């Protein structure tokens, strides 16, 4: 039997049927719930449909009226497949409202009309989240990821120009610096030293470079904690009590005081909330001679 029109379709044709194009497959893990996540959902679905070469079924670039005969029947088949993909990526509450819609394009337009009405409100919410975000008890990676998610969504909603012309360069540089400063502002005070170092660099680093430096600092601190926890003379600090070690010769290379190492120095890692007064402790004079009693905000006390 002679090959049909469908059999002769090239692999990059929107009506070409692949073995992996199974109906009902969830192309993305995100479920559409309403206006609160419509922007992210539509963006993710566009990317997924583009990969499948089926974006034309929702943006009107692949119309049934463009085909006749067997190809028109093939269009109906694929429209049903794309429709099933959309249904599988929406919440159960939204399924009844689209179950009887005939085309994927109508479903897509319906969601846009229902949920894509007030971008300005969402932009305001994102700016508020970005302005108030702080590292707190989060790791540097978790803190940066939350901020970057908000930036990425804001970029989509704001429809920023991708022009790389000379006229746009000052604006782009200004945005890059703004994001760097915002990231540094939200970091904990214990990262004050790394923050100062980043601000003094020339040329000014990107926010990704600043993040990399902060993660490296965080990793070094974690290694220091592991090492000191193996030392029986390490201070165990908790709210309201401190345990002291008395190992002679334990001297901080940063502040010069006895009783702690550089990686545990409060002048570097920051003072705990319960630290209200500056205890007296021994310091080492320049000649390594007699210790002198001084008041200092150190990490541990001997």
PDB file of N, CA and C in Angstrom, residues 23 54 56 62 70 75 95 102 112 133 135 183 197 200 211 243 260 267 288 302:
ATOM      1  N   UNK A  23      -1.220  10.612  25.204  1.00  0.00           N
ATOM      2  CA  UNK A  23      -2.286  11.449  25.765  1.00  0.00           C
ATOM      3  C   UNK A  23      -2.339  11.328  27.278  1.00  0.00           C
ATOM      4  N   UNK A  54       4.503  21.468  19.587  1.00  0.00           N
ATOM      5  CA  UNK A  54       3.037  21.543  19.566  1.00  0.00           C
ATOM      6  C   UNK A  54       2.522  22.877  20.087  1.00  0.00           C
ATOM      7  N   UNK A  56       1.980  25.453  18.465  1.00  0.00           N
ATOM      8  CA  UNK A  56       1.040  26.004  17.489  1.00  0.00           C
ATOM      9  C   UNK A  56      -0.411  25.682  17.774  1.00  0.00           C
ATOM     10  N   UNK A  62      -0.835  26.781  14.260  1.00  0.00           N
ATOM     11  CA  UNK A  62      -1.153  25.494  13.635  1.00  0.00           C
ATOM     12  C   UNK A  62      -2.679  25.350  13.621  1.00  0.00           C
ATOM     13  N   UNK A  70      -6.856  13.626   5.199  1.00  0.00           N
ATOM     14  CA  UNK A  70      -6.229  12.849   6.267  1.00  0.00           C
ATOM     15  C   UNK A  70      -5.445  13.724   7.235  1.00  0.00           C
ATOM     16  N   UNK A  75      -4.882  16.409  12.567  1.00  0.00           N
ATOM     17  CA  UNK A  75      -4.930  17.602  13.420  1.00  0.00           C
ATOM     18  C   UNK A  75      -5.899  17.374  14.590  1.00  0.00           C
ATOM     19  N   UNK A  95     -10.740  21.252  36.344  1.00  0.00           N
ATOM     20  CA  UNK A  95     -10.992  20.271  35.275  1.00  0.00           C
ATOM     21  C   UNK A  95     -12.424  20.326  34.740  1.00  0.00           C
ATOM     22  N   UNK A 102     -13.823  22.135  23.106  1.00  0.00           N
ATOM     23  CA  UNK A 102     -13.474  21.342  21.923  1.00  0.00           C
ATOM     24  C   UNK A 102     -12.012  21.440  21.517  1.00  0.00           C
ATOM     25  N   UNK A 112      -6.260  32.305  30.102  1.00  0.00           N
ATOM     26  CA  UNK A 112      -5.633  33.632  30.021  1.00  0.00           C
ATOM     27  C   UNK A 112      -6.627  34.723  30.409  1.00  0.00           C
ATOM     28  N   UNK A 133      12.659  39.992  51.905  1.00  0.00           N
ATOM     29  CA  UNK A 133      13.284  38.681  52.074  1.00  0.00           C
ATOM     30  C   UNK A 133      14.602  38.800  52.837  1.00  0.00           C
ATOM     31  N   UNK A 135      17.776  36.275  54.904  1.00  0.00           N
ATOM     32  CA  UNK A 135      18.318  34.921  55.003  1.00  0.00           C
ATOM     33  C   UNK A 135      17.808  34.206  56.239  1.00  0.00           C
ATOM     34  N   UNK A 183      20.646  41.311  47.268  1.00  0.00           N
ATOM     35  CA  UNK A 183      21.082  40.015  47.783  1.00  0.00           C
ATOM     36  C   UNK A 183      21.972  40.193  49.016  1.00  0.00           C
ATOM     37  N   UNK A 197      33.954  42.670  51.350  1.00  0.00           N
ATOM     38  CA  UNK A 197      34.906  42.285  50.303  1.00  0.00           C
ATOM     39  C   UNK A 197      34.280  42.357  48.914  1.00  0.00           C
ATOM     40  N   UNK A 200      33.845  45.911  47.610  1.00  0.00           N
ATOM     41  CA  UNK A 200      35.096  46.589  47.277  1.00  0.00           C
ATOM     42  C   UNK A 200      35.734  46.056  45.995  1.00  0.00           C
ATOM     43  N   UNK A 211      26.985  35.244  45.146  1.00  0.00           N
ATOM     44  CA  UNK A 211      26.399  34.022  45.715  1.00  0.00           C
ATOM     45  C   UNK A 211      27.450  32.925  45.840  1.00  0.00           C
ATOM     46  N   UNK A 243      30.125  26.503  78.136  1.00  0.00           N
ATOM     47  CA  UNK A 243      31.097  25.592  78.711  1.00  0.00           C
ATOM     48  C   UNK A 243      32.483  26.043  78.279  1.00  0.00           C
ATOM     49  N   UNK A 260      39.885  30.218  71.789  1.00  0.00           N
ATOM     50  CA  UNK A 260      39.098  29.860  70.609  1.00  0.00           C
ATOM     51  C   UNK A 260      39.966  29.969  69.368  1.00  0.00           C
ATOM     52  N   UNK A 267      34.004  37.864  66.229  1.00  0.00           N
ATOM     53  CA  UNK A 267      34.254  39.032  65.392  1.00  0.00           C
ATOM     54  C   UNK A 267      34.083  38.704  63.910  1.00  0.00           C
ATOM     55  N   UNK A 288      54.648  37.559  73.339  1.00  0.00           N
ATOM     56  CA  UNK A 288      54.267  36.235  73.819  1.00  0.00           C
ATOM     57  C   UNK A 288      54.521  36.063  75.299  1.00  0.00           C
ATOM     58  N   UNK A 302      38.471  31.319  78.207  1.00  0.00           N
ATOM     59  CA  UNK A 302      39.356  30.359  78.859  1.00  0.00           C
ATOM     60  C   UNK A 302      39.277  30.533  80.369  1.00  0.00           C
TER      61      UNK A 302
END
